[in-house]
Short mmCIF file of C-alpha atoms in Angstrom, two decimals:
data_model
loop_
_atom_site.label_atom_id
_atom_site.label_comp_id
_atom_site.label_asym_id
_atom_site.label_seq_id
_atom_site.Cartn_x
_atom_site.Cartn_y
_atom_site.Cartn_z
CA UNK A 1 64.46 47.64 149.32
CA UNK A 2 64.04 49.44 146.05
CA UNK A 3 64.97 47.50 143.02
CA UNK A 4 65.34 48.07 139.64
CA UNK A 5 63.85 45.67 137.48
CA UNK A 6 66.42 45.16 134.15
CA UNK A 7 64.92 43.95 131.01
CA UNK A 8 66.82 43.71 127.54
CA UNK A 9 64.73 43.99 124.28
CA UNK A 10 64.66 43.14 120.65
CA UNK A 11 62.26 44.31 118.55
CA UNK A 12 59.64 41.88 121.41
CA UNK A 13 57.54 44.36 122.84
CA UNK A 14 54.79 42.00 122.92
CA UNK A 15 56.82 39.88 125.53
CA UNK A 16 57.43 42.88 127.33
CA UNK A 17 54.03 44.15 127.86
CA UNK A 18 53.33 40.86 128.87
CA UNK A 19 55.98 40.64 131.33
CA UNK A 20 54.90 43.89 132.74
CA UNK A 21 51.34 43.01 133.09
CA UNK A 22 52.38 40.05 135.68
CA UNK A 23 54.94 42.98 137.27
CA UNK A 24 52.14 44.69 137.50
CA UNK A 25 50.47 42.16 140.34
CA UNK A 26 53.61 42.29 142.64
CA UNK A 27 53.19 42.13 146.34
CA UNK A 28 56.55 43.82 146.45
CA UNK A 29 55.90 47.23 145.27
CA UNK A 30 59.08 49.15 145.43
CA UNK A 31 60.64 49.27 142.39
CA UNK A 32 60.38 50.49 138.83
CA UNK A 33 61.15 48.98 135.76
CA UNK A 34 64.09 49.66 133.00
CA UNK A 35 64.01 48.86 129.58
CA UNK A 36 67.36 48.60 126.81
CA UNK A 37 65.79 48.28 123.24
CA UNK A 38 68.50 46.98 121.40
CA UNK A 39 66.56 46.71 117.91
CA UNK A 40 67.36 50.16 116.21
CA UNK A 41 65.18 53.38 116.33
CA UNK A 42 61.55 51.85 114.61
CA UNK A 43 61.92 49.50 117.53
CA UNK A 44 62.50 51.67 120.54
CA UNK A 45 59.44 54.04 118.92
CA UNK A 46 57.56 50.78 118.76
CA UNK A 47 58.51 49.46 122.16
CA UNK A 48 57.71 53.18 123.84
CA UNK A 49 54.54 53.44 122.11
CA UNK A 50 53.40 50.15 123.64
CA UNK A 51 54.37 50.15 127.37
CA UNK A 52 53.00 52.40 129.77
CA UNK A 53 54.59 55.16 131.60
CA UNK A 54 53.67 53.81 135.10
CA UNK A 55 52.30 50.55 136.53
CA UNK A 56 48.97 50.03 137.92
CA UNK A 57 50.67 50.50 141.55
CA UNK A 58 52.34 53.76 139.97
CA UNK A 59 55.92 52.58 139.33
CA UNK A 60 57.79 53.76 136.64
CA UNK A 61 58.57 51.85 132.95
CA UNK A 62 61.05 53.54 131.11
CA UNK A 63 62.87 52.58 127.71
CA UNK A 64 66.18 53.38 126.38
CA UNK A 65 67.53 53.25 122.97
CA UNK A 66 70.50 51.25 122.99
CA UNK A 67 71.69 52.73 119.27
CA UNK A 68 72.70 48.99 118.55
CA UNK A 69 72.66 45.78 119.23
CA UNK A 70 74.49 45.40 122.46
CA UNK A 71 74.33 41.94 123.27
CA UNK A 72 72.32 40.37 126.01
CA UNK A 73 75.70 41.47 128.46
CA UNK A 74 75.94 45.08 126.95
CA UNK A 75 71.89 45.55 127.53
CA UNK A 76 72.33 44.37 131.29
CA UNK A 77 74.80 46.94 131.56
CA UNK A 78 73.05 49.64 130.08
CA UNK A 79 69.96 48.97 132.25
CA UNK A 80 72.80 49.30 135.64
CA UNK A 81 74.28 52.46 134.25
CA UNK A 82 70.67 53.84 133.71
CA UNK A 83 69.51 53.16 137.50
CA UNK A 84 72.33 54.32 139.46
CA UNK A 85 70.23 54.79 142.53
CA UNK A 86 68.85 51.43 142.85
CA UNK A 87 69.35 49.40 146.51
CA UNK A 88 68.97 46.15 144.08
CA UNK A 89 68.57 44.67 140.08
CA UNK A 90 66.24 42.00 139.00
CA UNK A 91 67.68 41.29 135.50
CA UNK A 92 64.37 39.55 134.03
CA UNK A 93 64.12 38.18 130.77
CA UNK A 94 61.67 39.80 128.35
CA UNK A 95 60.05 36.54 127.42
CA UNK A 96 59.04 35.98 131.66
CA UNK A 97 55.73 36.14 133.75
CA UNK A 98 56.71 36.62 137.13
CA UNK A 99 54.22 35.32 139.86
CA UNK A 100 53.07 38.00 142.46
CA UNK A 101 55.01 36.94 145.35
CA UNK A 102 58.36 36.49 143.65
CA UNK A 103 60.12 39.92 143.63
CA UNK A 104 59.10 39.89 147.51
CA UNK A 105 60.22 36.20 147.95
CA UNK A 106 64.10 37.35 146.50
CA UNK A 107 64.06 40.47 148.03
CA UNK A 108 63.21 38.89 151.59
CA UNK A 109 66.05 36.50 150.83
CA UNK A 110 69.00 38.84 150.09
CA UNK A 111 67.70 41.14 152.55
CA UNK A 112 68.76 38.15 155.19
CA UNK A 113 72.85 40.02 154.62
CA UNK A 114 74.06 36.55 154.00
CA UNK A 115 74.53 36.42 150.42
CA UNK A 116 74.66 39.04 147.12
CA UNK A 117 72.65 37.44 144.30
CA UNK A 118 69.96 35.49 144.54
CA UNK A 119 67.94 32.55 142.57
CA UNK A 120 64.45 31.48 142.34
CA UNK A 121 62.87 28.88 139.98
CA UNK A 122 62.44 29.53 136.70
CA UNK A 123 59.93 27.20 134.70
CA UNK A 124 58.23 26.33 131.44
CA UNK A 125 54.56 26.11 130.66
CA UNK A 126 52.90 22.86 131.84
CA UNK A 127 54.62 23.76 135.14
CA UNK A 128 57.99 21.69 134.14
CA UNK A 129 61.38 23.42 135.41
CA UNK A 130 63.78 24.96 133.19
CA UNK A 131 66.07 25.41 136.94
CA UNK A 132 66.80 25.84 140.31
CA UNK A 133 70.26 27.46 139.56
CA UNK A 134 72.97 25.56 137.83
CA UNK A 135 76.45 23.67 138.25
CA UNK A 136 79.31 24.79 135.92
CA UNK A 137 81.10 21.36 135.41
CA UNK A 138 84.40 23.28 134.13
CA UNK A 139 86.59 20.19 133.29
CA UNK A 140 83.69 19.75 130.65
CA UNK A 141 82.97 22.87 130.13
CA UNK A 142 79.44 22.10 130.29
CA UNK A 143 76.19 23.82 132.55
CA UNK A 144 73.90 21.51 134.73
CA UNK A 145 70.80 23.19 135.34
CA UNK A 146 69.26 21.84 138.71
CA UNK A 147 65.99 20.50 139.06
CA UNK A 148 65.73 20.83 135.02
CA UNK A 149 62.23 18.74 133.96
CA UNK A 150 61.35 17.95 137.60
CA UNK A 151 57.70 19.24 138.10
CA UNK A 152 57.50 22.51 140.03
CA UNK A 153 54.93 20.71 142.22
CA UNK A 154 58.26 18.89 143.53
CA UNK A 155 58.90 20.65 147.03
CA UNK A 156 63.00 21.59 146.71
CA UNK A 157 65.36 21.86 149.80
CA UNK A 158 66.62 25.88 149.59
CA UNK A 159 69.70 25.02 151.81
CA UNK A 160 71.06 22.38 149.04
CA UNK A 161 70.44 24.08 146.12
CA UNK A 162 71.96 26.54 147.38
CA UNK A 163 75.24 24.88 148.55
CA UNK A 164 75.54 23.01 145.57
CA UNK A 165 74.96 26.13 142.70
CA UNK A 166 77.88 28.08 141.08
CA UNK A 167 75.31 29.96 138.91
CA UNK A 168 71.88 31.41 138.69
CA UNK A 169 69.75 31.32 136.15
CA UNK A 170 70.51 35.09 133.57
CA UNK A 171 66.56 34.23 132.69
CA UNK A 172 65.56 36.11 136.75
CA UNK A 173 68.56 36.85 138.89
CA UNK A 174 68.43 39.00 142.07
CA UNK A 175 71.88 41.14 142.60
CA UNK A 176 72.61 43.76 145.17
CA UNK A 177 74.78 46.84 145.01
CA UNK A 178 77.71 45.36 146.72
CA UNK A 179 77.43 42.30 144.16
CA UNK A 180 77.77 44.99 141.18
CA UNK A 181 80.61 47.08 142.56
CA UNK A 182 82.54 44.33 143.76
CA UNK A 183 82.49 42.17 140.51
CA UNK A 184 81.44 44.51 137.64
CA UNK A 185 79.32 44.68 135.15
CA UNK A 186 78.40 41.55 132.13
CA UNK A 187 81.42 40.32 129.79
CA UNK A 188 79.66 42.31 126.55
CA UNK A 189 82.25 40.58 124.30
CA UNK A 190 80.36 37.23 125.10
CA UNK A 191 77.26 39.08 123.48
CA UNK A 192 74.76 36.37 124.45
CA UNK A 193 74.85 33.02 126.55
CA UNK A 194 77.10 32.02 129.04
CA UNK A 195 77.38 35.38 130.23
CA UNK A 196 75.02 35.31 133.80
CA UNK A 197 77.52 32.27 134.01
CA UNK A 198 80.87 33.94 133.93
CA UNK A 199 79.55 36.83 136.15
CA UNK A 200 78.31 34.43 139.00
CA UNK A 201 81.77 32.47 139.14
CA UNK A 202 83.54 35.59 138.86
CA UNK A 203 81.17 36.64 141.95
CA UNK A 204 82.51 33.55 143.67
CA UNK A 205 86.02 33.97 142.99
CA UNK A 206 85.78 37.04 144.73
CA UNK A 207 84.37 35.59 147.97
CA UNK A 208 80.70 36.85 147.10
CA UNK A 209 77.93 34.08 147.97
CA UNK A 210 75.10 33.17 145.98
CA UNK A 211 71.37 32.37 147.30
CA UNK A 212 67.89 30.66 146.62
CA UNK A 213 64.53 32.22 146.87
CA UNK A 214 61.93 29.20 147.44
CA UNK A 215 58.64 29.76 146.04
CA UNK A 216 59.23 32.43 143.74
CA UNK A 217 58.39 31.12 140.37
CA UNK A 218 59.26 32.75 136.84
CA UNK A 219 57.54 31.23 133.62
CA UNK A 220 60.13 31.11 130.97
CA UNK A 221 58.89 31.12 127.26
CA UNK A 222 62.67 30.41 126.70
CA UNK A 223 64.18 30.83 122.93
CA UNK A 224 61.23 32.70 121.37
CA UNK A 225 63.03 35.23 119.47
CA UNK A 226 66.50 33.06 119.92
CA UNK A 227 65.72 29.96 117.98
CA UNK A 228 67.50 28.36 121.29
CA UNK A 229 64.48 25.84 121.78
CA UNK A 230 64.32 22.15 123.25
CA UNK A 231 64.56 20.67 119.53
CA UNK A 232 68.47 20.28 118.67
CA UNK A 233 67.44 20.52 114.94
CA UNK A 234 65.27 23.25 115.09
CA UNK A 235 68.13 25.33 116.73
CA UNK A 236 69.22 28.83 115.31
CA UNK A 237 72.81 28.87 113.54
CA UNK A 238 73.49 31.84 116.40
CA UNK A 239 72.39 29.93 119.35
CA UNK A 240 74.29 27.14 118.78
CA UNK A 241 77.66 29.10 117.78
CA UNK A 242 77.23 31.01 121.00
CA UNK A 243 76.62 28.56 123.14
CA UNK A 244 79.57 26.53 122.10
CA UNK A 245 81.68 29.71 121.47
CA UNK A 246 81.02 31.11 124.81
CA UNK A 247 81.41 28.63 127.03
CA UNK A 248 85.37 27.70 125.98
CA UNK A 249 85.39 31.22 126.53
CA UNK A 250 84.31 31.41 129.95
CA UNK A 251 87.03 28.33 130.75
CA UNK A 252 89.75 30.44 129.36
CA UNK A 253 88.46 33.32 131.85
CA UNK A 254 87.65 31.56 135.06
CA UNK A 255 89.60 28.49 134.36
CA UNK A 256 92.39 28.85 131.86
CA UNK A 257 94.40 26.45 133.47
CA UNK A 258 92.47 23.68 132.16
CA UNK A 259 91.50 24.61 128.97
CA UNK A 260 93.11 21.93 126.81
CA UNK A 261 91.10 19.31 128.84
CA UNK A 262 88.07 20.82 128.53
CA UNK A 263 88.14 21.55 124.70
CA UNK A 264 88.58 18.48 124.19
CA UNK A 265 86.07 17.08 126.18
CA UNK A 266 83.59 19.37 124.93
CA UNK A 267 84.65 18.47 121.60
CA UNK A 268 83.82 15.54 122.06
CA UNK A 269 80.30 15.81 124.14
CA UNK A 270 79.14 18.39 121.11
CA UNK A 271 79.34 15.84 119.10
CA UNK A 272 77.41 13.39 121.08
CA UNK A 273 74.93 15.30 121.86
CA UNK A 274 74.17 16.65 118.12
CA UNK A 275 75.26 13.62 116.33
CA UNK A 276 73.05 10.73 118.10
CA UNK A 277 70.22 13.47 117.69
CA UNK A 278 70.69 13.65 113.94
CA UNK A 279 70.97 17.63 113.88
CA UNK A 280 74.06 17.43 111.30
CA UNK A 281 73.51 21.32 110.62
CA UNK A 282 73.55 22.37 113.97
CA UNK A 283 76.65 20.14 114.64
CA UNK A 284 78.32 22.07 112.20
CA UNK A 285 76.93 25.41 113.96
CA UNK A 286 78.74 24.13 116.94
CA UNK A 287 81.68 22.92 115.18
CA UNK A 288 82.45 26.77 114.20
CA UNK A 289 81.55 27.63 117.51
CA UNK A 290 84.17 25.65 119.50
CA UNK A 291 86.74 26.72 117.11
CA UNK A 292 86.38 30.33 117.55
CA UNK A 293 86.36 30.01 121.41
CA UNK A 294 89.33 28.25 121.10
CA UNK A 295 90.62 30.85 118.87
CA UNK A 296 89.78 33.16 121.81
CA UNK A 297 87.23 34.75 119.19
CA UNK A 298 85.20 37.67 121.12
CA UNK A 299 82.65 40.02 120.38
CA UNK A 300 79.63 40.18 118.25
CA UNK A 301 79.62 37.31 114.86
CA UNK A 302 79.42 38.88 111.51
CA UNK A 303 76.00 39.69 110.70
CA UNK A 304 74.61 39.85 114.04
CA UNK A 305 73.50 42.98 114.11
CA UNK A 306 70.43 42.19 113.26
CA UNK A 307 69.73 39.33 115.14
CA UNK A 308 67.96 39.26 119.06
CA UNK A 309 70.06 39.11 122.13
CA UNK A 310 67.18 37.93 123.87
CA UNK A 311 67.78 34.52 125.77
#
């Protein structure tokens, strides 16, 4: 199966080269890699200047300059459009390490015919999980990351995660051709978070069927260029908007039925969740956020343009 591996910069190419150099020890060896730069012109000369041409197992890296900040959703895209050919996308984060057996691990699993997308484990440093896939719980409007903190040491059952997931994880997701012309491409006007999300259920809703790869591990440095890390008060005025933005969004897409409920109810868990943590700015970050995806507010926030859509 040849697959085109989808990776959406900003002004990272660090991340990327090292991402590449742990592409670079795949067992499966059929598929090349493409790159949206999203950071302007000095970063796409930056980013070309410091990835190779070709792999050490001779496939093809190749970068192309977005013009603008597209959004995490709008990069995606761009890196589809750009591989027409392609049996298969892995859309990989830039900030990932991929262990050598996982490309082959997903592949083997959506080459089974049962399902369209498929999952794997994604994980921090230290060997903790970030997930095994995810739950939307729409009535709060709220994601549920399975396995999230368990050790990756912890053996998982493949068969419930993946009968219980609505989601995969946008950090390493596995979707085939049919997947892509069935559903589409990315909601860009959710510009970043919440996005992989929206496209899964959407999947779903059309009668497409998600799967798990077991033992195909991604290392996540998640939120370096984001701010979106594990400290609530530490988080990044755009994270947080986003992330509360987005996903009242996302209910008044998949969902719209129960909308009132769920604004309210994540209303009320934002301010849990920021308030008993002390992050009073962030809370007010979210604040804004809820009340533009209630306002059905789309697009890209004012003064984004120069801000990462990495994840």
């Amino acid at each position: 199966m040849r697959v085109a591996i989808a990776i959406v910069g900003f002004r990272n190419p660090a991340d990327i080269v090292r991402c590449l150099e742990g592409l670079a020890h795949s067992v499966h060896t059929a598929f090349e890699v493409i790159i949206c730069e999203n950071g302007g012109d000095a970063a796409f000369q930056a980013l070309a200047a410091a990835i190779p041409a070709r792999l050490a197992q001779g496939q093809a890296v190749r970068a192309v300059n977005a013009g603008r900040n597209l959004g995490y959703a709008g990069g995606v895209n761009r890196c589809l459009a750009e591989t027409p050919d392609a049996a298969a996308w892995w859309i990989l984060n830039p900030d990932t390490y991929p262990a050598p057996q996982t490309l082959g691990a997903m592949v083997a699993r959506l080459a089974a015919g049962d399902c369209q997308a498929v999952g794997n484990t994604v994980h921090h440093a230290g060997g903790v999980v970030q997930s095994h896939g995810g739950v939307w719980r729409k009535w709060l409007a709220r994601a549920v990351s399975i396995g999230h903190g368990s050790s990756l040491e912890t053996p998982v059952d493949a068969a419930a995660i993946e009968a219980r997931q609505s989601y995969l994880n946008g950090a390493s997701m596995l979707v085939s051709r049919r997947f892509v012309e069935v559903v589409g491409g990315m909601r860009e006007e959710y510009f970043l978070y919440c996005e992989e999300v929206e496209w899964c259920l959407r999947a779903r809703a059309l009668g497409l069927t998600l799967g798990f790869a077991p033992d195909a591990p991604v290392l996540h440095e998640q939120g370096t260029a984001t701010g979106n890390t594990t400290d609530l008060r530490q988080r990044s005025r755009l994270s947080v908007y986003l992330n509360e933005r987005n996903r009242l969004l996302l209910t008044r897409d998949c969902f719209p039925g129960i909308l009132p409920v769920a604004a309210a109810a994540a209303l009320l868990l934002l301010g849990l969740r920021f308030g008993r943590r002390g992050a009073w700015k962030q809370l007010g970050y979210a604040l804004q956020g809820w009340w533009s995806g209630l306002r059905n507010q789309r697009g890209v926030p004012a003064g984004v343009q120069s801000v990462t859509p990495g994840r």
